[in-house]
């Protein structure tokens, strides 16, 4: 079965990918896996490869966080299932640029 998942990128990644608003991506599921959604983002927008995850290891970049349904998913493995509301397209997966500094 295929699910349409909504993804919201931070402004700097939207500019890099030349995207206005949120992405709507089709991925296999349910369950919809975090890694599958990120794979779909990078497949549709190859310029984002290496910006969200390390190109070699696939691990999350240090200043990028993932949120869905008010849950911090940043430390979840790529095989982790996203909340059902995300798989149904009711809630987006948020990719957030973390803030640093003082």
Short mmCIF file of C-alpha atoms in Angstrom, two decimals:
data_model
loop_
_atom_site.label_atom_id
_atom_site.label_comp_id
_atom_site.label_asym_id
_atom_site.label_seq_id
_atom_site.Cartn_x
_atom_site.Cartn_y
_atom_site.Cartn_z
CA UNK A 1 0.00 0.00 0.00
CA UNK A 2 1.18 3.53 -0.70
CA UNK A 3 0.77 6.49 1.64
CA UNK A 4 1.10 10.19 0.93
CA UNK A 5 3.21 11.83 3.61
CA UNK A 6 3.58 15.56 4.17
CA UNK A 7 7.07 16.90 4.96
CA UNK A 8 7.88 20.41 6.13
CA UNK A 9 11.47 21.54 5.55
CA UNK A 10 13.23 24.51 7.14
CA UNK A 11 13.48 27.66 5.02
CA UNK A 12 17.14 27.16 4.08
CA UNK A 13 16.48 23.64 2.74
CA UNK A 14 13.35 24.79 0.88
CA UNK A 15 15.45 27.47 -0.81
CA UNK A 16 18.17 24.95 -1.66
CA UNK A 17 15.61 22.55 -3.17
CA UNK A 18 13.60 25.40 -4.73
CA UNK A 19 10.43 24.30 -2.98
CA UNK A 20 7.52 26.47 -1.86
CA UNK A 21 5.54 25.11 1.07
CA UNK A 22 5.49 21.52 2.21
CA UNK A 23 6.32 18.39 0.24
CA UNK A 24 3.81 15.63 -0.46
CA UNK A 25 5.63 12.34 -0.98
CA UNK A 26 4.36 8.85 -1.77
CA UNK A 27 6.01 6.10 0.27
CA UNK A 28 5.26 2.47 1.12
CA UNK A 29 3.26 1.81 4.25
CA UNK A 30 1.69 1.60 6.67
CA UNK A 31 3.74 1.58 8.68
CA UNK A 32 5.59 4.49 7.15
CA UNK A 33 9.27 4.41 8.13
CA UNK A 34 11.34 7.51 8.89
CA UNK A 35 14.15 6.38 6.59
CA UNK A 36 11.75 5.74 3.70
CA UNK A 37 10.42 9.30 3.95
CA UNK A 38 13.92 10.77 4.05
CA UNK A 39 14.92 8.57 1.10
CA UNK A 40 11.93 9.92 -0.83
CA UNK A 41 12.88 13.52 0.00
CA UNK A 42 16.43 12.97 -1.27
CA UNK A 43 15.23 11.08 -4.34
CA UNK A 44 12.87 13.87 -5.38
CA UNK A 45 15.36 16.62 -4.47
CA UNK A 46 18.89 15.23 -4.97
CA UNK A 47 20.40 18.60 -3.98
CA UNK A 48 19.37 17.75 -0.40
CA UNK A 49 21.53 14.62 -0.27
CA UNK A 50 24.04 15.28 2.47
CA UNK A 51 22.11 18.26 3.85
CA UNK A 52 19.71 16.32 6.08
CA UNK A 53 21.70 13.12 6.54
CA UNK A 54 25.35 12.23 6.10
CA UNK A 55 25.88 10.91 2.56
CA UNK A 56 28.01 7.97 3.69
CA UNK A 57 26.46 6.80 6.94
CA UNK A 58 22.89 8.04 6.49
CA UNK A 59 22.90 9.43 10.03
CA UNK A 60 21.12 12.66 10.89
CA UNK A 61 23.19 15.83 10.61
CA UNK A 62 24.04 17.33 14.01
CA UNK A 63 21.92 20.46 13.58
CA UNK A 64 18.87 18.79 12.06
CA UNK A 65 15.95 17.44 14.11
CA UNK A 66 12.82 15.45 13.18
CA UNK A 67 9.42 15.96 14.81
CA UNK A 68 5.96 14.51 14.25
CA UNK A 69 2.81 14.68 16.34
CA UNK A 70 4.66 16.66 19.02
CA UNK A 71 7.27 13.89 19.35
CA UNK A 72 11.02 14.35 18.90
CA UNK A 73 12.05 11.57 16.51
CA UNK A 74 15.59 12.81 16.03
CA UNK A 75 17.22 9.85 17.77
CA UNK A 76 14.97 7.18 16.30
CA UNK A 77 16.54 4.65 13.91
CA UNK A 78 15.71 5.01 10.22
CA UNK A 79 13.53 1.91 10.43
CA UNK A 80 11.30 3.48 13.07
CA UNK A 81 7.62 3.73 12.18
CA UNK A 82 6.20 7.23 12.06
CA UNK A 83 2.96 7.96 13.93
CA UNK A 84 -0.20 6.77 12.12
CA UNK A 85 -1.40 10.39 11.67
CA UNK A 86 1.71 11.04 9.55
CA UNK A 87 1.06 7.92 7.45
CA UNK A 88 -2.51 9.13 6.86
CA UNK A 89 -1.29 12.59 5.80
CA UNK A 90 -3.11 14.27 8.69
CA UNK A 91 0.09 15.50 10.34
CA UNK A 92 3.42 16.41 8.70
CA UNK A 93 6.92 15.19 9.44
CA UNK A 94 8.85 18.31 10.42
CA UNK A 95 12.54 18.57 9.54
CA UNK A 96 13.85 21.37 11.73
CA UNK A 97 17.17 23.19 11.71
CA UNK A 98 18.37 23.27 15.32
CA UNK A 99 19.54 26.55 16.84
CA UNK A 100 22.99 26.94 18.35
CA UNK A 101 24.84 29.76 19.95
CA UNK A 102 24.19 32.12 22.80
#
